[in-house]
Amino acid sequence: MADNPYQNVTFPSNGGSAHGYLATPESGSGPGLIVIQEWWGLTDHIRDVTDRFAAEGFVALAPDLYGGTTTHDADEAGQLMQDLPVDQAATDLAGAVDFLEGHGAVTSDTVGAVGYCMGGGFVLVLAAQQGDRIGAAVPWYGVGGYDQVDLSKVVAPVLGHFGSEDDFAPPDQVRDLESKLKASGSPSVDIRIHEGAKHAFFNDEDPFGHYDADLAAQTWADSVAFLHEHLG
């Protein structure tokens, strides 16, 4: 049993400090996994998801990209996302990779990354920028950010979950993303567009009511299996 399985942590990032929420499994060790927030910030929902990944055996770290700010207002969330420079977020996320790689509880040689909405986009940014340090990438309805990096540099296996009724990430845009990833160094690209699903279908606190419990459970199980396959 880990002494302190859930804790707020601070880690070095680009000469300064970044913060995040760390959850470790009951066994005390496991593969490293970065959990990247939606545009709402590091909310209770994302902390809960991080805890759930720890319960599945991962040492899971959710970096706080907004420096403590959270919101449930869509206009404010959109502004927060717009005001977050991609390079700053990428720097914080790179620091999170360093933190997990140096953490004694992490057993994997590489780190996995999962994310939702804005965080799903940053999963691909991280995979492109960190190369073979990222061992598996799972974006849920990822938007933004990845259009500012060279996706040909992605070498991690990718499993993506999107919705056919997602106005933020419409199917034609997702298929274009899929084509770019399949032209990258990734050995496995599996982009799934789930019929009838809307944006944020995984978020059980989604204020727009797009949560789909059955699809959330299905994509969760598939993603956990994928992560264990590639990270251990």
PDB file of C-alpha atoms in Angstrom:
ATOM      1  CA  MET A   1       0.000   0.000   0.000  1.00  0.00           C
ATOM      2  CA  ALA A   2       1.389   3.409  -0.979  1.00  0.00           C
ATOM      3  CA  ASP A   3       1.872   5.745   1.981  1.00  0.00           C
ATOM      4  CA  ASN A   4       0.291   8.730   0.226  1.00  0.00           C
ATOM      5  CA  PRO A   5      -1.574   7.583  -2.882  1.00  0.00           C
ATOM      6  CA  TYR A   6      -3.199  10.964  -3.662  1.00  0.00           C
ATOM      7  CA  GLN A   7      -1.288  14.222  -3.416  1.00  0.00           C
ATOM      8  CA  ASN A   8      -0.676  17.617  -4.964  1.00  0.00           C
ATOM      9  CA  VAL A   9       2.860  17.824  -6.324  1.00  0.00           C
ATOM     10  CA  THR A  10       5.248  20.442  -7.669  1.00  0.00           C
ATOM     11  CA  PHE A  11       7.834  19.644 -10.326  1.00  0.00           C
ATOM     12  CA  PRO A  12      10.516  21.598 -12.239  1.00  0.00           C
ATOM     13  CA  SER A  13       9.512  23.042 -15.584  1.00  0.00           C
ATOM     14  CA  ASN A  14      11.575  25.288 -17.867  1.00  0.00           C
ATOM     15  CA  GLY A  15      13.570  26.798 -15.026  1.00  0.00           C
ATOM     16  CA  GLY A  16      10.494  27.321 -12.871  1.00  0.00           C
ATOM     17  CA  SER A  17       7.862  25.165 -11.223  1.00  0.00           C
ATOM     18  CA  ALA A  18       4.631  23.529 -12.347  1.00  0.00           C
ATOM     19  CA  HIS A  19       1.968  21.824 -10.296  1.00  0.00           C
ATOM     20  CA  GLY A  20      -0.241  18.798 -10.609  1.00  0.00           C
ATOM     21  CA  TYR A  21      -2.244  16.076  -8.930  1.00  0.00           C
ATOM     22  CA  LEU A  22      -0.615  12.664  -8.477  1.00  0.00           C
ATOM     23  CA  ALA A  23      -2.400   9.381  -7.779  1.00  0.00           C
ATOM     24  CA  THR A  24      -0.592   6.074  -7.248  1.00  0.00           C
ATOM     25  CA  PRO A  25      -2.035   2.558  -7.202  1.00  0.00           C
ATOM     26  CA  GLU A  26      -2.539   0.557  -4.028  1.00  0.00           C
ATOM     27  CA  SER A  27       0.410  -1.626  -5.018  1.00  0.00           C
ATOM     28  CA  GLY A  28       2.619   1.466  -4.742  1.00  0.00           C
ATOM     29  CA  SER A  29       3.992   1.243  -8.281  1.00  0.00           C
ATOM     30  CA  GLY A  30       2.957   0.970 -11.908  1.00  0.00           C
ATOM     31  CA  PRO A  31       3.353   2.433 -15.410  1.00  0.00           C
ATOM     32  CA  GLY A  32       3.531   6.223 -15.646  1.00  0.00           C
ATOM     33  CA  LEU A  33       0.585   8.101 -17.153  1.00  0.00           C
ATOM     34  CA  ILE A  34      -0.087  11.791 -17.762  1.00  0.00           C
ATOM     35  CA  VAL A  35      -3.753  12.838 -17.620  1.00  0.00           C
ATOM     36  CA  ILE A  36      -4.385  16.149 -19.407  1.00  0.00           C
ATOM     37  CA  GLN A  37      -7.298  18.376 -18.440  1.00  0.00           C
ATOM     38  CA  GLU A  38     -10.201  19.716 -20.475  1.00  0.00           C
ATOM     39  CA  TRP A  39     -10.638  23.440 -21.037  1.00  0.00           C
ATOM     40  CA  TRP A  40     -12.406  23.650 -17.664  1.00  0.00           C
ATOM     41  CA  GLY A  41      -9.087  23.243 -15.811  1.00  0.00           C
ATOM     42  CA  LEU A  42      -7.895  20.691 -13.262  1.00  0.00           C
ATOM     43  CA  THR A  43     -11.408  20.058 -11.968  1.00  0.00           C
ATOM     44  CA  ASP A  44     -12.749  17.489  -9.515  1.00  0.00           C
ATOM     45  CA  HIS A  45     -13.744  15.438 -12.560  1.00  0.00           C
ATOM     46  CA  ILE A  46     -10.171  15.247 -13.849  1.00  0.00           C
ATOM     47  CA  ARG A  47      -8.896  14.415 -10.355  1.00  0.00           C
ATOM     48  CA  ASP A  48     -11.486  11.638 -10.208  1.00  0.00           C
ATOM     49  CA  VAL A  49     -10.376  10.307 -13.609  1.00  0.00           C
ATOM     50  CA  THR A  50      -6.768  10.397 -12.381  1.00  0.00           C
ATOM     51  CA  ASP A  51      -7.798   8.407  -9.306  1.00  0.00           C
ATOM     52  CA  ARG A  52      -9.565   5.904 -11.555  1.00  0.00           C
ATOM     53  CA  PHE A  53      -6.417   5.392 -13.609  1.00  0.00           C
ATOM     54  CA  ALA A  54      -4.498   4.802 -10.384  1.00  0.00           C
ATOM     55  CA  ALA A  55      -7.092   2.192  -9.421  1.00  0.00           C
ATOM     56  CA  GLU A  56      -6.291   0.501 -12.752  1.00  0.00           C
ATOM     57  CA  GLY A  57      -2.621   0.250 -11.760  1.00  0.00           C
ATOM     58  CA  PHE A  58      -1.096   3.443 -13.199  1.00  0.00           C
ATOM     59  CA  VAL A  59       0.977   6.122 -11.501  1.00  0.00           C
ATOM     60  CA  ALA A  60      -1.134   8.954 -12.859  1.00  0.00           C
ATOM     61  CA  LEU A  61      -0.234  12.643 -12.904  1.00  0.00           C
ATOM     62  CA  ALA A  62      -2.625  15.420 -13.961  1.00  0.00           C
ATOM     63  CA  PRO A  63      -0.641  18.630 -14.582  1.00  0.00           C
ATOM     64  CA  ASP A  64      -2.413  21.892 -13.717  1.00  0.00           C
ATOM     65  CA  LEU A  65      -2.082  23.928 -16.919  1.00  0.00           C
ATOM     66  CA  TYR A  66      -4.123  26.890 -15.625  1.00  0.00           C
ATOM     67  CA  GLY A  67      -2.225  27.426 -12.392  1.00  0.00           C
ATOM     68  CA  GLY A  68      -5.129  26.641 -10.092  1.00  0.00           C
ATOM     69  CA  THR A  69      -7.956  28.245 -12.088  1.00  0.00           C
ATOM     70  CA  THR A  70     -11.052  26.193 -12.880  1.00  0.00           C
ATOM     71  CA  THR A  71     -14.418  27.154 -14.317  1.00  0.00           C
ATOM     72  CA  HIS A  72     -17.776  25.711 -15.305  1.00  0.00           C
ATOM     73  CA  ASP A  73     -18.580  28.614 -17.640  1.00  0.00           C
ATOM     74  CA  ALA A  74     -18.028  27.817 -21.310  1.00  0.00           C
ATOM     75  CA  ASP A  75     -17.113  31.374 -22.307  1.00  0.00           C
ATOM     76  CA  GLU A  76     -14.531  31.627 -19.539  1.00  0.00           C
ATOM     77  CA  ALA A  77     -13.175  28.164 -20.372  1.00  0.00           C
ATOM     78  CA  GLY A  78     -12.809  29.156 -24.013  1.00  0.00           C
ATOM     79  CA  GLN A  79     -10.906  32.282 -23.005  1.00  0.00           C
ATOM     80  CA  LEU A  80      -8.632  30.329 -20.666  1.00  0.00           C
ATOM     81  CA  MET A  81      -7.827  27.888 -23.446  1.00  0.00           C
ATOM     82  CA  GLN A  82      -7.221  30.712 -25.915  1.00  0.00           C
ATOM     83  CA  ASP A  83      -4.912  32.478 -23.467  1.00  0.00           C
ATOM     84  CA  LEU A  84      -2.808  29.350 -22.850  1.00  0.00           C
ATOM     85  CA  PRO A  85       0.152  29.343 -25.250  1.00  0.00           C
ATOM     86  CA  VAL A  86       0.752  25.904 -26.739  1.00  0.00           C
ATOM     87  CA  ASP A  87       4.481  26.180 -26.061  1.00  0.00           C
ATOM     88  CA  GLN A  88       3.875  26.966 -22.379  1.00  0.00           C
ATOM     89  CA  ALA A  89       1.548  23.993 -21.990  1.00  0.00           C
ATOM     90  CA  ALA A  90       4.022  21.784 -23.834  1.00  0.00           C
ATOM     91  CA  THR A  91       6.790  22.900 -21.460  1.00  0.00           C
ATOM     92  CA  ASP A  92       4.684  22.053 -18.408  1.00  0.00           C
ATOM     93  CA  LEU A  93       3.815  18.683 -19.911  1.00  0.00           C
ATOM     94  CA  ALA A  94       7.452  17.946 -20.711  1.00  0.00           C
ATOM     95  CA  GLY A  95       8.227  18.665 -17.060  1.00  0.00           C
ATOM     96  CA  ALA A  96       5.528  16.157 -16.123  1.00  0.00           C
ATOM     97  CA  VAL A  97       7.245  13.530 -18.286  1.00  0.00           C
ATOM     98  CA  ASP A  98      10.531  14.240 -16.509  1.00  0.00           C
ATOM     99  CA  PHE A  99       8.799  13.985 -13.131  1.00  0.00           C
ATOM    100  CA  LEU A 100       7.265  10.591 -13.862  1.00  0.00           C
ATOM    101  CA  GLU A 101      10.430   9.218 -15.442  1.00  0.00           C
ATOM    102  CA  GLY A 102      12.309  10.073 -12.260  1.00  0.00           C
ATOM    103  CA  HIS A 103       9.625   8.868  -9.855  1.00  0.00           C
ATOM    104  CA  GLY A 104      10.499   5.733  -7.924  1.00  0.00           C
ATOM    105  CA  ALA A 105       6.984   4.322  -8.231  1.00  0.00           C
ATOM    106  CA  VAL A 106       7.001   4.322 -12.048  1.00  0.00           C
ATOM    107  CA  THR A 107       7.861   0.946 -13.538  1.00  0.00           C
ATOM    108  CA  SER A 108       7.496   1.684 -17.267  1.00  0.00           C
ATOM    109  CA  ASP A 109      10.348   2.669 -19.572  1.00  0.00           C
ATOM    110  CA  THR A 110       8.086   5.187 -21.294  1.00  0.00           C
ATOM    111  CA  VAL A 111       5.165   7.349 -20.170  1.00  0.00           C
ATOM    112  CA  GLY A 112       1.612   7.237 -21.486  1.00  0.00           C
ATOM    113  CA  ALA A 113      -0.594  10.266 -22.134  1.00  0.00           C
ATOM    114  CA  VAL A 114      -4.371  10.617 -22.146  1.00  0.00           C
ATOM    115  CA  GLY A 115      -6.448  13.765 -22.434  1.00  0.00           C
ATOM    116  CA  TYR A 116      -9.880  15.173 -23.056  1.00  0.00           C
ATOM    117  CA  CYS A 117     -11.033  18.054 -25.269  1.00  0.00           C
ATOM    118  CA  MET A 118      -8.163  20.589 -25.080  1.00  0.00           C
ATOM    119  CA  GLY A 119      -6.164  17.925 -23.264  1.00  0.00           C
ATOM    120  CA  GLY A 120      -6.746  15.470 -26.092  1.00  0.00           C
ATOM    121  CA  GLY A 121      -5.115  17.945 -28.453  1.00  0.00           C
ATOM    122  CA  PHE A 122      -2.196  18.342 -26.069  1.00  0.00           C
ATOM    123  CA  VAL A 123      -1.756  14.555 -25.939  1.00  0.00           C
ATOM    124  CA  LEU A 124      -0.765  14.739 -29.601  1.00  0.00           C
ATOM    125  CA  VAL A 125       1.396  17.822 -29.022  1.00  0.00           C
ATOM    126  CA  LEU A 126       3.243  15.938 -26.305  1.00  0.00           C
ATOM    127  CA  ALA A 127       3.629  12.820 -28.437  1.00  0.00           C
ATOM    128  CA  ALA A 128       5.021  14.865 -31.330  1.00  0.00           C
ATOM    129  CA  GLN A 129       7.456  16.813 -29.169  1.00  0.00           C
ATOM    130  CA  GLN A 130       8.658  14.045 -26.853  1.00  0.00           C
ATOM    131  CA  GLY A 131       9.075  11.271 -29.418  1.00  0.00           C
ATOM    132  CA  ASP A 132       9.903   7.856 -27.990  1.00  0.00           C
ATOM    133  CA  ARG A 133       9.517   9.082 -24.393  1.00  0.00           C
ATOM    134  CA  ILE A 134       5.752   8.690 -24.948  1.00  0.00           C
ATOM    135  CA  GLY A 135       4.823   5.021 -25.118  1.00  0.00           C
ATOM    136  CA  ALA A 136       1.073   5.338 -25.773  1.00  0.00           C
ATOM    137  CA  ALA A 137      -1.263   8.236 -26.603  1.00  0.00           C
ATOM    138  CA  VAL A 138      -5.029   8.311 -26.089  1.00  0.00           C
ATOM    139  CA  PRO A 139      -6.885  11.508 -27.046  1.00  0.00           C
ATOM    140  CA  TRP A 140     -10.594  11.684 -26.271  1.00  0.00           C
ATOM    141  CA  TYR A 141     -12.263  14.190 -28.702  1.00  0.00           C
ATOM    142  CA  GLY A 142      -9.011  16.152 -28.888  1.00  0.00           C
ATOM    143  CA  VAL A 143      -9.148  19.711 -30.225  1.00  0.00           C
ATOM    144  CA  GLY A 144      -6.569  22.430 -30.791  1.00  0.00           C
ATOM    145  CA  GLY A 145      -2.855  22.547 -30.228  1.00  0.00           C
ATOM    146  CA  TYR A 146      -1.847  19.640 -32.428  1.00  0.00           C
ATOM    147  CA  ASP A 147      -2.213  21.794 -35.550  1.00  0.00           C
ATOM    148  CA  GLN A 148       0.828  23.748 -34.308  1.00  0.00           C
ATOM    149  CA  VAL A 149       3.247  20.806 -34.183  1.00  0.00           C
ATOM    150  CA  ASP A 150       4.740  18.374 -36.676  1.00  0.00           C
ATOM    151  CA  LEU A 151       2.604  15.261 -36.302  1.00  0.00           C
ATOM    152  CA  SER A 152       5.028  13.291 -38.470  1.00  0.00           C
ATOM    153  CA  LYS A 153       7.245  13.076 -35.375  1.00  0.00           C
ATOM    154  CA  VAL A 154       4.708  11.004 -33.429  1.00  0.00           C
ATOM    155  CA  VAL A 155       6.131   7.529 -32.767  1.00  0.00           C
ATOM    156  CA  ALA A 156       3.754   6.392 -30.017  1.00  0.00           C
ATOM    157  CA  PRO A 157       0.842   4.034 -30.706  1.00  0.00           C
ATOM    158  CA  VAL A 158      -2.354   6.116 -30.810  1.00  0.00           C
ATOM    159  CA  LEU A 159      -5.928   5.229 -29.850  1.00  0.00           C
ATOM    160  CA  GLY A 160      -8.343   8.113 -30.411  1.00  0.00           C
ATOM    161  CA  HIS A 161     -11.995   8.455 -29.415  1.00  0.00           C
ATOM    162  CA  PHE A 162     -14.229  10.965 -31.186  1.00  0.00           C
ATOM    163  CA  GLY A 163     -17.945  11.491 -31.734  1.00  0.00           C
ATOM    164  CA  SER A 164     -19.777  11.611 -35.038  1.00  0.00           C
ATOM    165  CA  GLU A 165     -21.886  14.527 -33.732  1.00  0.00           C
ATOM    166  CA  ASP A 166     -19.016  16.567 -32.290  1.00  0.00           C
ATOM    167  CA  ASP A 167     -19.148  20.155 -33.555  1.00  0.00           C
ATOM    168  CA  PHE A 168     -15.724  20.917 -32.050  1.00  0.00           C
ATOM    169  CA  ALA A 169     -14.023  17.994 -33.828  1.00  0.00           C
ATOM    170  CA  PRO A 170     -16.187  17.112 -36.855  1.00  0.00           C
ATOM    171  CA  PRO A 171     -15.569  13.779 -38.609  1.00  0.00           C
ATOM    172  CA  ASP A 172     -13.891  15.296 -41.689  1.00  0.00           C
ATOM    173  CA  GLN A 173     -11.374  17.044 -39.435  1.00  0.00           C
ATOM    174  CA  VAL A 174     -10.811  13.836 -37.488  1.00  0.00           C
ATOM    175  CA  ARG A 175     -10.187  11.837 -40.666  1.00  0.00           C
ATOM    176  CA  ASP A 176      -7.636  14.444 -41.756  1.00  0.00           C
ATOM    177  CA  LEU A 177      -5.922  14.026 -38.381  1.00  0.00           C
ATOM    178  CA  GLU A 178      -5.991  10.265 -38.854  1.00  0.00           C
ATOM    179  CA  SER A 179      -4.310  10.580 -42.255  1.00  0.00           C
ATOM    180  CA  LYS A 180      -1.528  12.718 -40.806  1.00  0.00           C
ATOM    181  CA  LEU A 181      -0.945  10.300 -37.941  1.00  0.00           C
ATOM    182  CA  LYS A 182      -0.862   7.320 -40.294  1.00  0.00           C
ATOM    183  CA  ALA A 183       1.885   9.118 -42.215  1.00  0.00           C
ATOM    184  CA  SER A 184       3.871   9.561 -38.995  1.00  0.00           C
ATOM    185  CA  GLY A 185       6.270   7.220 -37.236  1.00  0.00           C
ATOM    186  CA  SER A 186       3.501   5.691 -35.140  1.00  0.00           C
ATOM    187  CA  PRO A 187       3.357   1.887 -35.478  1.00  0.00           C
ATOM    188  CA  SER A 188      -0.373   1.831 -34.696  1.00  0.00           C
ATOM    189  CA  VAL A 189      -3.070   4.444 -35.302  1.00  0.00           C
ATOM    190  CA  ASP A 190      -6.637   3.546 -34.321  1.00  0.00           C
ATOM    191  CA  ILE A 191      -8.963   6.543 -34.603  1.00  0.00           C
ATOM    192  CA  ARG A 192     -12.553   5.699 -33.696  1.00  0.00           C
ATOM    193  CA  ILE A 193     -15.494   7.945 -34.535  1.00  0.00           C
ATOM    194  CA  HIS A 194     -18.336   6.723 -32.347  1.00  0.00           C
ATOM    195  CA  GLU A 195     -21.719   6.959 -34.036  1.00  0.00           C
ATOM    196  CA  GLY A 196     -24.151   9.379 -32.406  1.00  0.00           C
ATOM    197  CA  ALA A 197     -21.673  10.607 -29.786  1.00  0.00           C
ATOM    198  CA  LYS A 198     -21.268  14.304 -29.041  1.00  0.00           C
ATOM    199  CA  HIS A 199     -18.344  16.246 -27.647  1.00  0.00           C
ATOM    200  CA  ALA A 200     -17.393  15.406 -24.041  1.00  0.00           C
ATOM    201  CA  PHE A 201     -19.316  12.116 -24.045  1.00  0.00           C
ATOM    202  CA  PHE A 202     -16.897  10.771 -21.404  1.00  0.00           C
ATOM    203  CA  ASN A 203     -17.407  13.614 -18.908  1.00  0.00           C
ATOM    204  CA  ASP A 204     -20.070  12.728 -16.347  1.00  0.00           C
ATOM    205  CA  GLU A 205     -20.035  16.369 -15.187  1.00  0.00           C
ATOM    206  CA  ASP A 206     -20.478  17.831 -18.680  1.00  0.00           C
ATOM    207  CA  PRO A 207     -22.756  20.896 -18.348  1.00  0.00           C
ATOM    208  CA  PHE A 208     -24.126  20.397 -21.857  1.00  0.00           C
ATOM    209  CA  GLY A 209     -25.518  16.955 -21.060  1.00  0.00           C
ATOM    210  CA  HIS A 210     -23.483  15.074 -23.655  1.00  0.00           C
ATOM    211  CA  TYR A 211     -22.351  12.339 -21.265  1.00  0.00           C
ATOM    212  CA  ASP A 212     -22.951   8.812 -22.580  1.00  0.00           C
ATOM    213  CA  ALA A 213     -22.491   6.298 -19.752  1.00  0.00           C
ATOM    214  CA  ASP A 214     -22.321   3.215 -21.966  1.00  0.00           C
ATOM    215  CA  LEU A 215     -19.855   4.733 -24.411  1.00  0.00           C
ATOM    216  CA  ALA A 216     -17.793   6.170 -21.565  1.00  0.00           C
ATOM    217  CA  ALA A 217     -17.508   2.695 -20.036  1.00  0.00           C
ATOM    218  CA  GLN A 218     -16.620   1.118 -23.382  1.00  0.00           C
ATOM    219  CA  THR A 219     -13.937   3.658 -24.296  1.00  0.00           C
ATOM    220  CA  TRP A 220     -12.534   3.487 -20.772  1.00  0.00           C
ATOM    221  CA  ALA A 221     -12.131  -0.296 -20.882  1.00  0.00           C
ATOM    222  CA  ASP A 222     -10.611  -0.213 -24.366  1.00  0.00           C
ATOM    223  CA  SER A 223      -8.201   2.547 -23.414  1.00  0.00           C
ATOM    224  CA  VAL A 224      -7.034   0.941 -20.174  1.00  0.00           C
ATOM    225  CA  ALA A 225      -6.333  -2.283 -22.067  1.00  0.00           C
ATOM    226  CA  PHE A 226      -4.456  -0.317 -24.767  1.00  0.00           C
ATOM    227  CA  LEU A 227      -2.347   1.504 -22.187  1.00  0.00           C
ATOM    228  CA  HIS A 228      -1.430  -1.678 -20.362  1.00  0.00           C
ATOM    229  CA  GLU A 229      -0.576  -3.361 -23.654  1.00  0.00           C
ATOM    230  CA  HIS A 230       1.962  -0.681 -24.511  1.00  0.00           C
ATOM    231  CA  LEU A 231       3.184   0.450 -21.087  1.00  0.00           C
ATOM    232  CA  GLY A 232       3.007  -2.750 -19.036  1.00  0.00           C
TER     233      GLY A 232
END
